Amino acid sequence: MSLATSRMVPMANAIRALSMDAVQAANSGHPGMPMGMADVATVLWSEYLKHDPKAPGWADRDRFVLSAGHGSMLIYSLLHLSGYERPTMEDIRNFRQIGSPCAGHPENFLLDGVESTTGPLGQGLAMSVGMAMAERHLNATFGDEIVDHRTWVIAGDGCLMEGINHEAIGLAGHLKLGRLTVFWDDNNITIDGTTDLSTSENIKARYEATGWHVVSCDGHDFDDIRRAIDEAVADERPSLIACKTVIGKGAPNKQGTSATHGAPLGDDEITAARGVLGWESAPFEIPEEVLSDWRGTADDGARAHSEWQMRLDGYAQKAEFQRRMAGELPKDFSLDKYIKGLIDQPQKIATRKASEMALAEINTGLPETIGGSADLTGSNNTKAGGIGPFTADDYSGRYVYYGIREFGMAAAMNGMALHGGVIPYGGTFLVFTDYCRAAIRLSALQQARVVYVMTHDSIGLGEDGPTHQPIEHVQSLRMMPNLLVMRPADAVETAECWDIALRQPDRPTVLALSRQNLPQMRTHQLSENMTGRGGYRLKAAQAARRVILIATGSELHVAMECAEKLEADGIGADVVSMVCTQLFDEQDEAYRADILPDVSPDEVLRVSIEAGTTFGWDRYTMTNGLRIGIDRFGASAPAEDLFEKFGLTADAIVPQIMNKLNA
Ligand SMILES: Cc1ncc(C[n+]2csc(CCOP(=O)(O)OP(=O)(O)O)c2C)c(N)n1
Ligand SMILES: [Mg+2]
């Protein structure tokens, strides 16, 4: 139901007032964008957005993504005004201060109703593509009665200028995600000034060329905004609504300029804006009738929610739907039997192949997985278990052909994971984690369960050479908070890694997998998922222990060969498989001290072996230890020749250990 313009104006001005006052109080923040988009947001939130502020987690709610995350006061205002429990006015007063959920940029884990963490421009829009994909997939799985919602995005010039925009809209256009609508805050302003400083692009033509429906409106005219949204909703393509707006609208001397983008307006300008807007309330006070109009807008959503709840209650698959939306694995899901089969019949295979075999089990046992690859399906071995393609004609498919869009894939997977109901995984070459990195960082920050299947994890990929051979990648990813980086050594560890990754409701995992075949190191049953310990002793010293070899992935068998040679000389050597440093670091001190005892290198020498940078391995070898690795770019040659060239063989490593022991 739409209210009279005379009542809509103060509703929008409430957003403007809260935004300029909160930014002023914090002495930092971005008033321009919320003030410019206040009218569009008011129409969207009061008349179109399907949500229930009293039940922010309602599964069939529309998703709203503020891709222009710097305008965070816009969403904080909208949440407060429409009646969410948080943010309270006190939270808004404390905008950008310690402890306030009204952080500088919206963070999904701080506030219900903030669907994704935004701020890195372009990624919000790209994540919304994943949300729209998850919605269509669940719709195809559970039907219109249970899943039928839209994804709305507010994006700025910056979001549309970023390279990821191209990947994201290309995917959305191809997949005909008609329930996705992007409002472009077409204000001609970015930080440096007017957009003609840096772009002459015909954005509407680009979107049209990508299969989008495009419509324009005056972003300060409620009726025109409604008309544009109605057109967007009616069109079966994804829609871009170009909203012509004035940044900082309402600030009489600064509006329309980049001065309003990211700085407080100042007391004088705020006073002048109050005059122009006819806003007489003190800072952080909303007139009762305005608040009441805002709160009333939630009624439709509450009704839709209760009608939906009745449909769900009568739905045969209710429990399964709820399980998936809660992100819980089926109680009987287990890879134990599969792993036991591997132990009974050891396999010498690449870990990418082992991953495919594990995925065949996983995709059969877990209907919620959605796999994919950035055009490397046959190399990443990501299509397994008989899953079919996710296409515009069949959204029930569980395999996404992302095309050569690594960043877009990673961001879309974030959107899917945040949407809920699905567990996304996707592959490319490990070296191209660099292309995904900004999205991997957001997976970690947003606590999203995304599994990155990154194959060709070292010089072991061979002939493609240094452009394709990761050197610094595994180690640099290990630095990222809340990300598990796993480099399994064989088929058993690969299955264990998958099991762990799937059981992380609030963190992503990178699986670093080999192209080349690897012997199976785990040939007897151990009582637990050893990979869960992060690092574990694969072999204990037979002679008196003088050496601990710490290796990962394809170098674990090299470490075992070294240990055999050392033992033959009467030098006892442990071999530790350090599958996941993050999980190892999380073990209690007694466990870590047992695996890596804190004794002097004269007694026990620690040696790391990994076909990548040695940077940082002193964390486990200590300064006096020995670090075997590759501190230069790789080379193009058959893998075996490269391992020899770079000294990653037992014959090359053992003499170095002997030297060190005898020094
Ligand atoms: C990836 C990325 N690069 C740079 C920034 C810093 N930044 C924040 S807002 C902004 C300008 C964005 O312009 P626009 O989207 O038009 O926002 P408006 O000024 O209209 O609010 C920039 C460069 C960022 N947040 N993310
Ligand atoms: Mg702009």
XYZ file of N, CA and C in Angstrom, residues 422-523:
306
model
N 21.823 -23.792 0.942
C 22.741 -24.469 0.026
C 24.169 -24.361 0.573
N 25.002 -25.314 0.185
C 26.428 -25.243 0.517
C 27.196 -25.180 -0.802
N 27.749 -24.019 -1.130
C 28.436 -23.883 -2.408
C 29.899 -24.311 -2.350
N 30.350 -24.938 -3.417
C 31.785 -25.146 -3.599
C 32.095 -24.858 -5.062
N 33.329 -24.425 -5.309
C 33.680 -24.101 -6.684
C 35.180 -24.166 -6.877
N 35.572 -24.437 -8.117
C 36.983 -24.669 -8.368
C 37.607 -23.753 -9.398
N 38.910 -23.596 -9.241
C 39.770 -23.037 -10.277
C 41.185 -23.502 -9.921
N 42.195 -22.998 -10.633
C 43.566 -23.329 -10.254
C 43.946 -22.528 -9.010
N 44.734 -23.152 -8.154
C 45.133 -22.483 -6.903
C 45.787 -21.132 -7.170
N 46.540 -21.057 -8.263
C 47.252 -19.812 -8.548
C 46.253 -18.666 -8.750
N 45.039 -19.008 -9.151
C 44.035 -17.962 -9.392
C 43.206 -17.641 -8.152
N 43.620 -18.172 -7.003
C 43.015 -17.650 -5.770
C 43.269 -16.152 -5.697
N 44.345 -15.704 -6.356
C 44.587 -14.256 -6.384
C 43.421 -13.515 -7.030
N 42.844 -14.111 -8.048
C 41.694 -13.479 -8.709
C 40.462 -13.479 -7.803
N 40.422 -14.441 -6.897
C 39.253 -14.577 -6.001
C 39.495 -13.948 -4.646
N 40.690 -13.490 -4.441
C 41.118 -13.257 -3.066
C 40.215 -12.300 -2.280
N 39.802 -11.232 -2.940
C 38.967 -10.255 -2.225
C 37.647 -10.886 -1.785
N 37.170 -11.861 -2.541
C 35.930 -12.544 -2.156
C 36.212 -13.613 -1.100
N 37.369 -14.259 -1.191
C 37.728 -15.226 -0.141
C 37.813 -14.484 1.198
N 38.368 -13.296 1.140
C 38.469 -12.495 2.362
C 37.076 -12.202 2.921
N 36.143 -11.916 2.027
C 34.774 -11.662 2.514
C 34.090 -12.948 2.977
N 34.431 -14.093 2.383
C 33.897 -15.357 2.932
C 34.317 -15.481 4.389
N 35.590 -15.200 4.630
C 36.133 -15.373 5.978
C 35.517 -14.352 6.930
N 35.467 -13.105 6.492
C 34.925 -12.055 7.357
C 33.441 -12.281 7.636
N 32.725 -12.742 6.630
C 31.276 -12.912 6.772
C 30.883 -14.238 7.399
N 31.885 -15.062 7.718
C 31.629 -16.363 8.336
C 30.751 -17.230 7.436
N 31.151 -17.306 6.182
C 30.351 -18.023 5.193
C 30.970 -19.383 4.887
N 30.118 -20.390 4.861
C 30.599 -21.741 4.550
C 30.705 -21.896 3.033
N 31.878 -21.609 2.527
C 32.159 -21.760 1.099
C 33.382 -22.659 1.000
N 33.354 -23.616 0.083
C 34.524 -24.486 -0.074
C 35.167 -24.195 -1.434
N 36.397 -23.771 -1.376
C 37.158 -23.459 -2.584
C 37.989 -24.675 -2.971
N 37.716 -25.204 -4.136
C 38.425 -26.397 -4.598
C 39.529 -25.929 -5.538
N 40.718 -25.763 -4.996
C 41.796 -25.131 -5.737
C 42.849 -26.180 -6.115
N 42.849 -26.539 -7.365
C 43.720 -27.624 -7.805
C 44.984 -27.075 -8.466
N 45.880 -28.016 -8.826
C 47.150 -27.633 -9.451
C 47.934 -26.767 -8.472
N 48.250 -27.387 -7.330
C 48.633 -26.615 -6.155
C 50.122 -26.352 -6.001
N 50.946 -26.676 -7.020
C 52.387 -26.428 -6.880
C 53.071 -26.627 -8.227
N 54.401 -26.578 -8.196
C 55.173 -26.920 -9.399
C 54.802 -28.310 -9.909
N 54.142 -29.082 -9.073
C 53.725 -30.427 -9.459
C 52.760 -30.435 -10.636
N 52.254 -29.248 -11.011
C 51.391 -29.222 -12.201
C 52.214 -29.314 -13.479
N 53.518 -29.011 -13.355
C 54.420 -29.301 -14.466
C 54.467 -28.269 -15.562
N 54.195 -28.726 -16.774
C 54.563 -28.018 -17.999
C 53.933 -26.641 -18.185
N 52.832 -26.339 -17.524
C 52.226 -25.016 -17.724
C 53.116 -23.885 -17.202
N 54.063 -24.238 -16.346
C 55.096 -23.277 -15.975
C 54.704 -22.263 -14.913
N 55.577 -21.261 -14.733
C 55.484 -20.375 -13.568
C 54.212 -19.536 -13.497
N 53.587 -19.245 -14.633
C 52.331 -18.479 -14.556
C 51.253 -19.256 -13.820
N 51.384 -20.567 -13.855
C 50.344 -21.420 -13.280
C 50.774 -22.116 -11.990
N 52.029 -21.921 -11.604
C 52.527 -22.652 -10.440
C 52.475 -21.777 -9.187
N 51.641 -22.139 -8.245
C 51.561 -21.359 -7.009
C 52.886 -21.452 -6.252
N 53.331 -20.359 -5.710
C 54.519 -20.350 -4.861
C 54.148 -19.799 -3.485
N 53.620 -18.579 -3.497
C 53.301 -17.888 -2.247
C 51.853 -18.097 -1.814
N 51.076 -18.774 -2.636
C 49.622 -18.752 -2.434
C 49.158 -19.437 -1.159
N 49.617 -20.670 -0.959
C 49.119 -21.404 0.204
C 49.480 -20.645 1.477
N 50.735 -20.226 1.537
C 51.183 -19.565 2.761
C 50.457 -18.239 2.966
N 50.250 -17.497 1.887
C 49.609 -16.193 2.075
C 48.142 -16.364 2.472
N 47.519 -17.435 2.001
C 46.132 -17.668 2.418
C 46.059 -18.079 3.888
N 47.121 -18.738 4.354
C 47.123 -19.163 5.762
C 47.092 -17.971 6.714
N 47.489 -16.814 6.209
C 47.514 -15.635 7.083
C 46.123 -15.088 7.337
N 45.171 -15.492 6.506
C 43.861 -14.856 6.567
C 43.073 -15.375 7.770
N 42.563 -14.477 8.608
C 41.776 -14.942 9.761
C 40.509 -15.692 9.321
N 40.120 -16.659 10.116
C 38.865 -17.403 9.926
C 38.762 -18.142 8.594
N 39.889 -18.487 8.027
C 39.889 -19.294 6.796
C 40.694 -20.557 7.069
N 40.122 -21.711 6.716
C 40.902 -22.941 6.802
C 41.572 -23.188 5.457
N 42.865 -23.388 5.482
C 43.600 -23.726 4.268
C 44.118 -25.142 4.456
N 43.685 -26.047 3.592
C 44.022 -27.453 3.780
C 44.764 -27.979 2.579
N 45.874 -28.643 2.857
C 46.637 -29.235 1.761
C 46.828 -30.715 2.060
N 45.856 -31.516 1.631
C 45.908 -32.939 1.959
C 46.961 -33.671 1.127
N 47.441 -34.772 1.696
C 48.553 -35.499 1.085
C 48.098 -36.694 0.268
N 46.904 -37.164 0.519
C 46.477 -38.375 -0.179
C 44.952 -38.472 -0.179
N 44.460 -39.577 -0.660
C 43.011 -39.727 -0.809
C 42.295 -39.709 0.539
N 42.930 -40.282 1.558
C 42.280 -40.324 2.879
C 42.200 -38.914 3.468
N 43.333 -38.237 3.453
C 43.304 -36.873 3.999
C 42.339 -35.979 3.211
N 42.264 -36.178 1.920
C 41.356 -35.351 1.107
C 39.912 -35.546 1.560
N 39.536 -36.785 1.801
C 38.172 -37.049 2.276
C 37.966 -36.433 3.659
N 38.987 -36.551 4.503
C 38.871 -35.961 5.848
C 38.716 -34.443 5.751
N 39.476 -33.836 4.845
C 39.383 -32.377 4.669
C 37.972 -31.977 4.248
N 37.423 -32.710 3.303
C 36.063 -32.404 2.851
C 35.075 -32.488 4.010
N 35.237 -33.538 4.807
C 34.320 -33.722 5.924
C 34.403 -32.532 6.885
N 35.605 -32.089 7.143
C 35.783 -30.949 8.051
C 35.214 -29.674 7.433
N 35.524 -29.459 6.165
C 35.068 -28.227 5.503
C 33.545 -28.117 5.553
N 32.877 -29.238 5.321
C 31.412 -29.223 5.303
C 30.827 -28.985 6.692
N 31.623 -29.294 7.707
C 31.125 -29.137 9.086
C 31.558 -27.810 9.707
N 31.871 -26.827 8.888
C 32.223 -25.495 9.407
C 31.078 -24.544 9.080
N 30.123 -24.403 9.966
C 29.000 -23.530 9.607
C 29.413 -22.079 9.444
N 30.524 -21.686 10.035
C 30.839 -20.257 10.003
C 32.258 -19.930 9.551
N 32.810 -20.805 8.717
C 34.051 -20.377 8.065
C 34.276 -21.109 6.747
N 34.959 -20.420 5.845
C 35.263 -21.015 4.545
C 36.527 -21.860 4.600
N 36.685 -22.678 3.571
C 37.861 -23.549 3.468
C 38.434 -23.463 2.059
N 39.750 -23.426 1.984
C 40.428 -23.593 0.697
C 41.075 -24.972 0.704
N 40.727 -25.796 -0.266
C 41.388 -27.087 -0.434
C 42.443 -26.922 -1.521
N 43.707 -27.158 -1.179
C 44.787 -27.085 -2.161
C 45.105 -28.507 -2.603
N 44.827 -28.780 -3.874
C 44.847 -30.168 -4.346
C 45.827 -30.345 -5.501
N 46.404 -31.541 -5.557
C 47.454 -31.773 -6.549
C 46.886 -32.188 -7.901
N 47.629 -31.834 -8.924
C 47.320 -32.362 -10.262
C 47.888 -33.764 -10.408
N 49.097 -33.953 -9.797
C 49.825 -35.206 -10.009
C 49.394 -36.283 -9.012
N 49.603 -37.526 -9.428
C 49.269 -38.647 -8.551
C 50.156 -38.656 -7.314
N 49.570 -39.085 -6.206
C 50.324 -39.167 -4.953
C 50.047 -40.514 -4.303
N 51.090 -41.114 -3.734
C 50.862 -42.403 -3.066
C 50.005 -42.209 -1.817
N 49.250 -43.211 -1.470
C 48.435 -43.102 -0.253
C 49.305 -43.341 0.970
N 49.351 -42.348 1.833
C 50.199 -42.432 3.015
C 49.457 -43.070 4.184
N 48.173 -42.898 4.187
C 47.363 -43.390 5.309
C 46.812 -44.750 4.908
N 47.455 -45.792 5.430
C 47.055 -47.129 5.027
C 46.533 -47.956 6.192
